[in-house]
XYZ file of C-alpha atoms in Angstrom:
749
model
C 172.393 138.703 195.344
C 175.449 136.745 194.771
C 177.468 135.076 197.697
C 181.170 137.161 197.563
C 178.163 140.307 197.985
C 176.375 138.780 200.718
C 179.514 137.787 202.511
C 181.140 141.130 201.996
C 177.844 142.467 203.606
C 177.511 139.983 205.962
C 180.760 139.811 207.913
C 181.644 141.016 211.062
C 184.407 143.956 210.702
C 186.080 142.768 214.009
C 186.584 139.352 212.635
C 187.060 139.943 208.871
C 190.681 138.758 208.586
C 189.286 135.196 209.513
C 187.284 134.562 207.537
C 187.188 132.371 204.361
C 189.087 134.853 201.340
C 186.676 133.453 198.783
C 187.353 136.773 196.327
C 191.317 135.746 196.672
C 190.542 131.825 195.931
C 187.667 132.484 193.197
C 190.642 134.630 191.406
C 193.045 131.900 192.067
C 190.821 129.493 190.342
C 189.644 131.933 187.253
C 193.240 133.094 186.325
C 194.806 129.440 186.660
C 191.834 128.092 184.383
C 192.255 130.286 181.694
C 195.790 129.917 181.192
C 194.992 126.167 181.141
C 195.206 124.709 184.988
C 197.590 121.914 185.581
C 198.822 119.674 188.447
C 200.616 122.183 189.881
C 197.544 124.735 190.067
C 195.591 122.240 192.051
C 198.394 121.067 194.216
C 198.619 125.227 195.167
C 194.898 125.766 195.682
C 194.700 123.038 197.800
C 196.865 124.115 200.210
C 195.186 127.216 200.022
C 192.060 125.677 200.744
C 193.642 123.908 203.766
C 194.918 126.792 205.153
C 191.798 129.099 205.154
C 190.084 126.279 206.919
C 193.044 125.949 209.213
C 192.209 129.409 209.562
C 188.630 129.651 210.217
C 188.292 126.364 212.644
C 190.965 127.702 214.688
C 189.222 131.104 215.408
C 186.085 129.427 215.869
C 187.078 126.656 218.430
C 188.975 129.983 220.353
C 186.089 131.891 220.144
C 183.701 129.313 221.113
C 186.000 128.766 224.297
C 186.387 132.666 224.966
C 182.371 132.554 225.449
C 182.657 129.660 227.816
C 184.626 131.474 229.511
C 183.433 134.608 229.754
C 179.934 133.372 230.779
C 181.681 131.151 233.555
C 182.959 134.739 234.509
C 179.443 136.630 234.698
C 178.367 133.629 236.875
C 181.401 134.070 239.535
C 180.707 137.734 239.545
C 177.112 136.944 240.049
C 177.786 135.139 243.330
C 179.722 137.157 244.422
C 177.610 140.309 243.928
C 174.820 138.003 245.835
C 177.230 137.445 248.697
C 178.392 140.551 249.049
C 176.997 143.205 252.027
C 176.447 146.254 249.486
C 172.809 147.934 249.587
C 170.312 146.600 247.389
C 170.790 149.274 244.916
C 174.320 149.448 244.925
C 173.814 145.286 243.659
C 171.170 146.382 241.070
C 174.035 148.688 239.742
C 176.652 146.047 239.787
C 174.240 143.445 238.109
C 173.037 146.263 235.293
C 176.903 146.052 234.450
C 176.875 142.504 234.544
C 173.521 142.187 232.224
C 175.833 144.491 229.692
C 178.799 141.652 229.852
C 175.712 139.338 229.301
C 174.357 141.316 226.278
C 177.806 141.327 224.626
C 178.330 137.618 224.787
C 175.124 136.972 223.402
C 175.899 139.983 220.465
C 178.999 137.956 220.071
C 177.355 134.085 220.222
C 174.776 135.698 217.575
C 178.249 137.084 215.726
C 179.789 133.355 215.697
C 177.254 131.703 214.720
C 177.073 133.545 211.600
C 180.659 132.937 210.901
C 180.099 129.527 210.913
C 177.092 129.436 209.136
C 178.756 132.079 206.376
C 182.454 130.799 206.166
C 180.496 126.826 206.027
C 178.601 128.239 202.814
C 182.105 129.650 201.473
C 183.859 126.436 201.359
C 181.161 124.660 199.813
C 180.576 127.012 196.922
C 183.810 127.374 196.407
C 185.109 123.771 195.950
C 181.669 123.564 193.501
C 183.352 126.394 191.461
C 186.422 124.465 191.376
C 184.996 121.144 190.381
C 183.605 123.382 187.553
C 186.436 125.209 186.615
C 188.832 122.517 186.995
C 189.803 119.221 185.647
C 190.271 117.452 189.117
C 187.444 116.697 191.266
C 188.099 118.005 195.024
C 184.558 117.599 196.759
C 185.232 113.742 198.062
C 188.496 114.334 199.689
C 187.850 117.770 200.719
C 184.843 116.882 202.711
C 186.928 114.670 204.843
C 189.340 117.146 205.266
C 186.158 119.291 206.577
C 185.158 116.708 208.802
C 188.439 116.455 210.226
C 188.103 120.475 211.442
C 184.227 119.997 212.034
C 183.655 123.615 213.137
C 180.185 123.778 211.570
C 179.082 121.334 214.011
C 179.630 123.697 217.040
C 176.585 122.984 218.627
C 175.840 126.267 220.124
C 172.911 125.264 222.522
C 174.714 124.740 225.202
C 176.111 128.133 225.294
C 172.361 129.077 224.966
C 170.910 127.362 228.008
C 174.201 129.203 230.123
C 173.164 132.504 228.994
C 169.346 131.554 229.493
C 169.848 130.603 233.188
C 172.340 133.312 233.722
C 170.241 136.325 232.050
C 166.958 135.239 234.357
C 168.967 135.425 237.442
C 170.484 138.728 236.540
C 166.931 140.223 235.432
C 165.326 138.780 239.352
C 168.114 140.782 241.116
C 170.446 137.730 241.387
C 168.174 135.304 242.414
C 167.294 131.606 240.401
C 163.647 131.942 241.528
C 162.857 129.446 238.828
C 164.987 126.991 240.428
C 162.264 125.092 242.816
C 159.115 126.136 240.484
C 156.876 123.801 238.533
C 157.294 124.207 234.563
C 153.643 122.681 234.288
C 152.062 125.210 237.151
C 150.194 128.554 235.985
C 147.745 126.733 233.874
C 144.899 128.558 234.920
C 141.591 127.815 233.631
C 139.122 131.415 232.938
C 141.935 132.121 230.102
C 141.859 132.834 225.945
C 144.662 131.206 224.400
C 145.867 132.270 221.007
C 148.015 130.304 218.767
C 149.719 131.543 216.052
C 152.770 129.348 214.039
C 155.252 131.330 211.417
C 157.805 130.136 209.761
C 161.510 130.673 210.514
C 164.792 130.771 207.569
C 167.681 128.905 209.052
C 169.676 132.356 208.551
C 167.314 133.956 211.365
C 167.431 131.260 214.093
C 170.119 132.042 216.183
C 169.268 135.681 216.239
C 165.716 134.717 217.131
C 166.528 132.956 220.081
C 168.737 135.399 221.497
C 166.085 137.999 221.405
C 163.627 135.714 223.002
C 166.431 135.476 225.497
C 165.816 138.927 226.345
C 162.452 138.166 227.934
C 162.072 134.505 228.533
C 164.358 131.949 229.553
C 164.660 128.600 228.375
C 162.402 125.722 229.437
C 163.540 122.454 230.491
C 162.070 119.820 231.479
C 164.378 117.662 234.089
C 163.580 114.002 235.375
C 163.573 113.615 239.200
C 166.780 113.491 240.476
C 168.607 114.280 237.534
C 171.048 117.590 236.783
C 171.582 116.245 233.106
C 169.975 118.832 230.467
C 167.132 116.495 228.693
C 166.904 115.464 224.794
C 165.295 118.572 223.497
C 163.988 115.461 220.521
C 160.727 115.214 220.018
C 159.212 112.218 217.685
C 155.279 111.489 216.539
C 153.692 108.929 214.417
C 150.130 110.002 213.004
C 148.035 107.132 211.768
C 145.527 107.363 209.105
C 143.880 105.027 206.544
C 144.714 104.118 202.953
C 142.142 106.764 201.949
C 143.894 109.496 204.031
C 140.283 109.363 205.880
C 142.322 112.008 209.088
C 144.280 113.883 206.407
C 141.430 114.706 204.347
C 139.044 115.714 207.491
C 142.024 117.494 208.955
C 143.248 119.734 205.928
C 138.956 120.755 205.449
C 138.927 121.543 208.621
C 135.519 119.013 209.279
C 133.923 119.170 212.133
C 134.914 116.464 214.834
C 138.219 115.685 212.552
C 140.419 113.601 214.973
C 144.098 113.664 214.435
C 145.900 110.259 216.604
C 149.336 110.340 216.977
C 152.096 108.476 219.253
C 154.424 110.672 220.722
C 157.575 110.444 222.960
C 160.404 112.468 224.011
C 163.987 112.253 223.591
C 165.595 109.322 222.418
C 164.531 105.835 221.269
C 165.645 104.319 224.962
C 162.262 106.165 225.862
C 159.503 103.848 227.697
C 156.765 106.264 228.072
C 154.669 106.847 224.881
C 151.784 109.091 225.122
C 148.420 108.553 222.894
C 147.037 111.954 221.626
C 144.107 112.689 219.558
C 143.675 116.028 218.298
C 139.495 116.902 217.906
C 138.667 120.172 215.856
C 135.846 121.799 216.530
C 133.884 124.750 214.658
C 132.692 128.240 216.208
C 129.461 127.977 215.542
C 129.643 124.830 218.123
C 130.099 126.431 221.221
C 132.878 123.817 221.440
C 137.089 124.709 221.751
C 139.298 122.556 220.040
C 140.884 119.896 222.228
C 144.320 117.609 222.527
C 143.710 114.873 224.883
C 146.067 112.010 226.085
C 147.785 109.690 227.960
C 150.873 107.443 228.448
C 151.193 103.974 228.067
C 154.280 101.770 228.459
C 156.061 101.054 225.128
C 155.596 97.336 225.482
C 152.350 97.840 225.698
C 151.778 99.841 222.430
C 150.980 96.808 219.875
C 148.723 94.771 221.716
C 146.870 98.387 222.681
C 146.195 99.230 219.189
C 145.205 95.671 218.542
C 142.360 95.935 221.439
C 144.357 93.299 223.002
C 145.404 95.864 226.061
C 143.330 97.706 228.552
C 144.444 100.544 230.803
C 142.124 99.092 233.380
C 144.991 98.040 235.640
C 146.867 101.098 235.178
C 143.755 103.202 236.000
C 143.520 100.665 239.290
C 147.429 101.661 240.156
C 146.520 105.025 239.868
C 143.314 105.221 241.716
C 145.204 103.329 244.543
C 147.737 105.609 244.648
C 145.856 109.102 244.699
C 147.610 110.335 241.866
C 144.584 111.614 239.777
C 140.741 112.074 240.682
C 137.864 109.681 239.603
C 136.544 112.181 237.168
C 140.365 111.955 235.634
C 140.484 108.478 235.789
C 137.030 107.739 233.744
C 138.103 110.214 231.321
C 141.661 108.711 230.393
C 139.582 105.230 230.237
C 136.951 106.783 227.910
C 139.233 108.585 225.713
C 141.470 104.978 225.682
C 138.495 102.889 224.538
C 137.722 105.635 221.813
C 141.148 105.683 220.652
C 140.738 101.839 220.160
C 138.054 101.977 218.794
C 138.810 104.984 215.743
C 141.801 102.809 215.176
C 140.070 99.270 214.579
C 136.559 101.048 212.923
C 138.667 103.580 210.271
C 141.522 100.599 209.685
C 143.979 102.920 211.216
C 148.121 102.429 210.388
C 151.643 104.468 210.867
C 151.398 106.704 207.835
C 153.969 109.583 208.422
C 156.490 110.283 211.428
C 157.514 113.310 212.842
C 161.093 114.555 214.268
C 162.288 117.924 215.389
C 164.200 119.282 218.138
C 162.055 121.770 220.070
C 163.472 124.716 222.336
C 160.725 125.817 224.472
C 160.710 129.486 226.002
C 158.425 130.163 229.496
C 159.013 131.589 232.384
C 158.199 128.634 234.746
C 154.928 128.522 236.608
C 153.818 131.796 234.296
C 151.858 130.180 230.733
C 150.872 134.222 229.848
C 153.994 133.909 226.954
C 154.999 130.302 226.120
C 157.191 130.583 222.614
C 158.806 126.900 221.149
C 161.126 126.978 217.979
C 161.412 123.613 216.135
C 164.434 123.027 214.387
C 165.542 120.163 212.305
C 162.150 119.302 211.294
C 161.928 116.092 209.356
C 158.994 113.868 207.584
C 159.322 110.111 207.286
C 157.213 107.802 205.861
C 155.807 104.804 207.934
C 153.429 103.260 205.949
C 152.828 100.283 203.654
C 150.569 101.494 200.768
C 153.024 100.931 197.986
C 154.268 97.458 199.310
C 157.374 97.967 200.990
C 156.928 96.904 204.594
C 158.232 99.864 206.416
C 156.916 99.363 209.727
C 156.770 95.654 209.428
C 153.428 95.098 211.472
C 155.121 97.844 214.862
C 153.708 100.349 215.569
C 156.803 102.533 214.008
C 159.191 101.593 212.316
C 162.632 100.546 213.885
C 165.045 100.938 211.152
C 165.778 104.692 212.416
C 166.394 106.570 215.357
C 166.618 110.181 215.889
C 170.225 110.392 213.745
C 168.902 113.557 212.059
C 169.214 114.133 208.365
C 168.413 110.248 208.758
C 171.160 109.407 206.032
C 170.043 106.026 205.122
C 166.880 106.404 204.359
C 165.941 106.501 200.760
C 164.454 110.313 199.374
C 161.433 109.064 198.406
C 160.591 108.146 202.391
C 161.879 111.562 204.039
C 161.396 115.372 203.705
C 163.433 117.556 205.320
C 161.605 120.807 205.647
C 163.756 123.813 205.004
C 162.608 126.423 207.801
C 162.440 125.866 211.904
C 158.998 126.437 213.266
C 157.886 128.728 215.503
C 154.905 128.191 217.672
C 153.328 131.682 220.177
C 151.065 130.715 222.657
C 149.291 133.847 224.453
C 147.446 133.032 227.192
C 145.898 136.082 228.462
C 142.799 137.115 230.877
C 139.709 138.917 228.083
C 140.711 142.016 227.518
C 144.131 141.769 228.451
C 146.737 142.821 225.612
C 149.890 140.795 225.131
C 153.334 142.237 225.551
C 154.507 144.931 223.155
C 158.038 142.727 222.811
C 156.003 140.095 221.206
C 154.053 141.987 218.758
C 157.159 143.387 217.454
C 158.592 139.828 217.168
C 155.701 138.590 214.949
C 155.656 142.168 212.667
C 159.199 141.578 212.322
C 161.684 140.288 209.377
C 162.526 137.334 211.482
C 159.190 134.980 211.241
C 156.801 134.552 208.381
C 153.218 133.787 209.359
C 151.696 130.616 208.112
C 148.381 130.025 209.897
C 147.731 126.551 211.080
C 150.490 124.974 209.739
C 150.424 121.310 210.443
C 153.657 118.996 210.375
C 151.388 116.054 210.082
C 149.446 117.848 206.374
C 152.777 118.674 205.305
C 154.582 115.515 205.309
C 151.457 113.337 204.118
C 151.078 115.428 201.439
C 154.541 115.664 200.231
C 155.596 112.335 200.830
C 151.776 110.364 199.786
C 151.188 112.819 196.921
C 150.214 110.305 194.763
C 147.347 109.510 197.275
C 146.393 113.437 198.172
C 143.770 114.754 196.612
C 144.126 118.668 198.279
C 147.106 120.312 199.327
C 147.675 122.961 201.780
C 147.484 126.259 201.203
C 151.144 127.435 202.024
C 152.699 125.395 199.385
C 152.500 128.584 197.295
C 155.503 130.136 200.124
C 157.604 127.389 199.574
C 158.342 128.817 196.327
C 159.878 132.038 197.213
C 162.636 133.326 199.595
C 160.697 134.111 203.200
C 163.458 136.290 204.109
C 162.670 139.981 204.725
C 164.977 143.427 204.988
C 165.819 143.470 208.423
C 164.299 145.593 210.732
C 166.430 148.336 213.141
C 164.298 148.363 215.543
C 164.267 144.177 216.520
C 167.040 141.638 216.467
C 171.043 141.493 217.771
C 173.006 144.124 217.023
C 176.524 145.493 218.508
C 178.427 148.217 218.477
C 182.395 148.582 219.527
C 184.495 145.657 220.829
C 183.144 144.854 224.379
C 186.510 143.620 225.396
C 187.750 145.204 228.378
C 184.122 146.517 229.104
C 183.584 144.982 232.607
C 185.664 145.626 235.665
C 186.625 143.187 238.145
C 184.219 142.990 240.092
C 185.802 140.485 242.765
C 188.326 142.517 243.653
C 186.122 145.248 244.181
C 184.253 143.522 246.515
C 187.530 142.699 248.698
C 188.674 146.302 248.590
C 184.207 147.086 249.789
C 184.735 144.542 252.867
C 188.169 145.276 253.732
C 187.154 149.071 254.033
C 183.924 148.227 255.542
C 181.609 148.611 252.222
C 178.990 147.122 254.223
C 177.667 150.804 254.763
C 178.958 152.411 251.379
C 176.360 154.114 249.252
C 175.285 153.428 245.993
C 177.093 156.643 245.056
C 180.523 155.161 245.948
C 180.044 152.473 243.301
C 182.786 153.363 240.408
C 181.039 150.696 238.056
C 181.893 151.648 234.667
C 180.946 150.463 231.403
C 183.198 151.083 228.416
C 182.097 150.533 224.886
C 178.074 150.163 223.862
C 177.415 146.974 222.909
C 173.411 146.415 223.095
C 170.305 144.449 221.567
C 167.590 146.361 219.994
C 164.457 145.830 220.939
C 162.270 148.891 220.165
C 160.381 150.232 223.323
C 160.878 149.049 226.904
C 159.495 145.646 227.210
C 156.448 147.319 230.178
C 155.102 149.062 227.483
C 152.314 147.652 225.873
C 150.156 148.088 222.883
C 146.664 148.088 221.363
C 146.477 144.498 220.031
C 143.736 145.677 217.624
C 144.197 141.723 215.828
C 148.034 142.674 215.013
C 148.528 139.030 215.185
C 146.690 138.173 212.661
C 147.421 141.393 210.485
C 150.363 139.442 208.920
C 148.722 136.771 207.779
C 148.025 137.869 204.284
C 149.465 135.295 201.709
C 151.348 136.413 198.880
C 151.529 134.187 195.680
C 153.560 134.336 192.932
C 153.687 135.569 189.471
C 150.711 132.937 189.053
C 148.464 134.454 191.394
C 147.069 137.718 192.853
C 148.181 139.063 196.652
C 145.404 138.453 198.676
C 144.254 141.130 201.264
C 141.722 139.055 203.148
C 143.477 138.367 207.291
C 143.458 134.455 207.865
C 143.975 133.638 211.495
C 143.947 130.104 213.762
C 140.281 129.058 212.867
C 140.597 129.795 209.452
C 139.682 126.421 206.912
C 142.377 125.309 205.120
C 140.038 124.047 201.866
C 139.851 126.146 198.652
C 141.272 126.361 195.560
C 144.064 124.980 193.056
C 148.366 124.829 192.945
C 151.046 122.567 192.605
C 154.120 122.890 193.662
C 157.129 121.947 191.239
C 158.295 119.331 192.890
C 154.874 117.324 191.816
C 154.947 116.074 188.382
C 151.819 113.978 187.802
C 148.525 115.587 187.551
C 145.998 114.579 190.488
C 142.827 112.764 189.469
C 139.773 114.894 188.619
C 137.502 115.433 191.749
C 134.375 113.772 190.907
C 131.074 113.790 193.102
C 127.438 112.084 191.638
C 125.257 115.046 190.156
C 121.794 115.566 190.854
C 118.987 115.362 188.202
C 118.744 119.294 188.620
C 122.209 119.519 188.069
C 122.245 117.855 185.312
C 119.826 120.861 184.037
C 121.344 123.434 185.232
C 123.988 125.042 183.080
C 125.649 126.650 186.268
C 125.814 123.692 187.724
C 128.141 122.280 184.933
C 130.626 124.757 184.785
C 130.798 124.502 187.947
C 131.496 120.733 188.350
C 133.567 120.859 185.029
C 136.001 123.640 185.536
C 136.330 123.710 189.157
C 136.741 120.129 189.874
C 139.923 120.365 187.899
C 141.035 123.245 189.473
C 140.589 126.149 186.641
C 139.250 128.698 189.181
C 138.364 132.022 187.840
C 141.534 134.254 187.737
C 140.058 136.914 189.835
C 139.118 134.665 192.567
C 140.353 135.347 195.961
C 143.030 132.901 197.795
C 143.361 131.736 194.578
C 147.529 130.044 194.178
C 147.571 128.075 190.652
C 151.033 126.865 188.695
C 151.194 125.178 185.437
C 152.840 121.913 186.095
C 154.318 121.444 182.869
C 153.031 118.325 181.264
C 149.430 119.616 179.815
C 147.552 117.580 182.129
C 146.241 120.520 184.133
C 146.635 121.999 187.812
C 146.646 120.854 191.264
C 143.711 121.374 193.582
C 145.495 123.300 197.075
C 143.641 124.189 200.027
C 143.358 127.977 201.049
C 141.911 129.700 203.885
C 138.142 129.631 202.729
C 135.987 129.902 205.579
C 132.653 128.544 205.644
C 129.989 128.645 208.458
C 126.527 127.386 208.196
C 125.036 130.856 207.985
C 126.380 130.965 204.805
C 124.379 128.396 203.658
C 121.486 130.225 205.348
C 122.177 132.902 203.452
C 121.827 131.578 199.875
C 118.382 129.981 201.142
C 117.050 133.866 202.179
C 118.081 134.751 198.507
C 116.366 131.830 196.692
C 113.031 132.676 199.125
C 113.103 136.283 197.705
C 113.683 135.402 194.321
C 110.730 132.976 194.910
C 108.668 135.777 196.570
C 109.150 138.152 193.681
C 107.772 134.779 191.183
C 104.671 134.201 193.259
C 103.967 138.126 192.861
C 104.527 138.191 189.205
C 102.781 135.003 188.605
C 99.460 136.639 190.976
C 99.353 139.338 188.796
C 99.607 137.505 185.439
C 96.967 135.048 186.882
C 94.909 138.010 187.709
C 95.019 139.418 183.982
C 94.105 135.997 182.331
C 91.237 135.621 184.794
C 89.678 138.947 184.613
C 91.564 140.893 182.034
C 90.399 141.737 178.204
C 92.566 140.419 174.977
C 95.367 142.780 175.870
C 94.956 141.544 179.748
C 94.973 138.114 178.542
C 98.215 138.342 176.247
C 99.850 140.456 179.014
C 99.153 137.793 181.435
C 100.528 135.026 179.295
C 104.076 136.847 179.507
C 104.018 137.552 182.775
C 103.418 134.530 183.725
C 106.042 132.329 181.176
C 108.593 135.149 183.005
C 107.296 134.565 186.304
C 108.105 130.530 185.593
C 111.541 131.357 184.392
C 112.424 133.230 187.454
C 111.247 130.321 189.373
C 113.616 128.024 187.213
C 116.268 130.741 186.978
C 115.850 131.061 191.521
C 116.226 127.370 191.366
C 119.158 126.612 189.385
C 121.493 129.877 191.307
C 120.185 128.321 194.646
C 121.785 124.724 193.714
C 124.863 126.107 191.993
C 125.565 128.525 195.051
C 124.769 125.577 197.263
C 127.363 123.198 195.899
C 130.308 125.571 195.325
C 129.627 126.738 199.158
C 129.547 123.057 200.394
C 132.575 122.182 198.216
C 134.420 125.353 200.041
C 135.280 126.807 196.496
C 136.635 130.400 196.331
C 134.148 132.894 194.597
C 132.819 134.892 192.913
C 129.151 133.755 193.535
C 127.041 136.466 191.559
C 125.590 136.427 188.408
C 125.586 139.485 185.967
C 123.951 137.781 183.054
C 120.424 136.421 184.831
C 119.290 139.618 186.235
C 120.356 141.695 183.598
C 118.142 139.355 181.311
C 115.362 139.251 183.525
C 115.216 143.055 183.767
C 115.073 143.077 179.771
C 112.382 140.660 179.236
C 110.099 142.679 182.037
C 110.907 145.711 180.338
C 110.027 143.988 177.095
C 106.474 142.969 178.432
C 105.624 146.424 180.072
C 106.336 148.404 176.892
C 104.282 145.051 174.734
C 101.357 145.278 177.219
C 101.508 149.371 176.810
C 101.497 148.687 173.024
C 98.869 146.627 173.333
C 96.503 148.540 175.102
C 96.997 151.994 172.640
C 96.189 149.725 169.670
C 93.419 148.438 170.821
C 92.152 151.871 172.168
C 92.240 153.461 168.599
């Protein structure tokens, strides 16, 4: 779809006269270019463009101020309703009017965010068309003009926080029940936690936030004795060695695979650093994957990683203060020692930095549903593997802070992820279904399911692609537009304009008080709401659907024209290692994945096919979960990790199949030995033939067992069946029986 058509279809009708006149500017350019573009034409075009910029900027600033005033007005009305002496029923009716007004504000905030995004894109595109069709270069000077009217830099997070708090108060009958509640409380032990991850296109971020806001407030972790809103930035430094052993373990989902990172919240002035370790455990071990961490002062981090600093003094201080029990203190000490040992033994150094701004949604003290949205995700190189000292011996590089989009960095050192990351954590008791609105959300057009997406894996595979052998499966989704057709049952929508839709509640309260309104009945309330403004959310939030793995029903990966669509569902426990593909961004061919072969594999024709072709990424075209792309330089295809799960029972099944073949060969060999020892001339000939066939079956079974075991161990995609071997075996057996019958008949005559 061309942008002009997209603009016409996306604009809000009530504001249509305040959008950029994209069609008019484009028409002016093309008409003057056909006649010969002159300096006078350029002056006229610049004047028109400045007028459009001023129009858009003024309207955006006016509407933004209006939204703030309407939110303040709603807050005052809520305070008046809470303070009046009307009955609870009357208060609920009044609050329902306020809630509709908040819905109207939410709708207009969404439209204003979309208005800002569309007009910013329109200016960029029209300037690009100008520089292409006119003999003058406008982009540098117009960039300065836009920076002087920075409507596109408007941050709606402040409005979002106010709307969240206001919505939560109205939802709870005018009382801020979460004011003194601990955000970390409510985390029980006997719960099942399900975590899923999704990508969100930038066009859908604001709509998604406002939809979630309908059900969950924004969770804010304020410092003690401070009312300031904390910085939402989160920065992590991931550690690995030159062989990228930790990366390899995480992408292969190896049992016991570790990820070690150092994380801090807020700006570079943060003095508390969290040392975290993630450990992966397979389901068959009976253990859950765990994340453990402890905090340390920033000034001690380098000494801690070098092994010169221990937590003994800090642990002793915590013991004296009584803030932690003895078991937690012992675990903290053990974890610190294990992290130090891993850093020393595995020669770990800073490799990848991740930065993002997080918006968390959760009812404080209630951990049943927690949703986080990470925007402005950026990965930065921290290593010195190429000889360039980035961290300079420090635990992190110091030439950057949290100044997104990090313009001072060279492009080879930074990867700006194009989507936001949505993480949904459901913590419900066994057998309890998740809320329907969550199910509607994860099945909606707003999100793209990407199970087990990892910022560390993605950043390392992109920034260190020359050192990486296996790439994550979601690379196949990076090359296509993840936006989907909008559904009418979810999202933010609105009808007629809400202007003049809310009554003057404070005047009504005064009249009620003067007229003895304390005894007024609910029927006396004259509150009315003119003009429908709604947020479409499907059915009522209290209704539940049967889960039936619906959280995973969307986790089906559709690849491009180089691969087939997989119908196999994958989930959060699915391993990532599997087949082959490359991104267009990666120009170099990867080294062949080679392993030394055993002597039986040298003699095994199946092993040769598996080792030579599949190590180079040439998997069968009909293999499930296969995604491939020619990189264009004739060097072949890259291997890419895709969801292929392998458990120990798969190896046991392969072994049982081998024993079944061996059992058949032993029975056939016993029959052959009987014929050789006790039969006549015809029987001895048939016995010799069956002996040869029995030996062939044994060799074939062994070769097939080795071939399958190797492919399973390397977690390759199928197929694992062999159609040729059994067919040949049946033909040979039929020939042997026919030969025995023929010789016996001839000997009788």
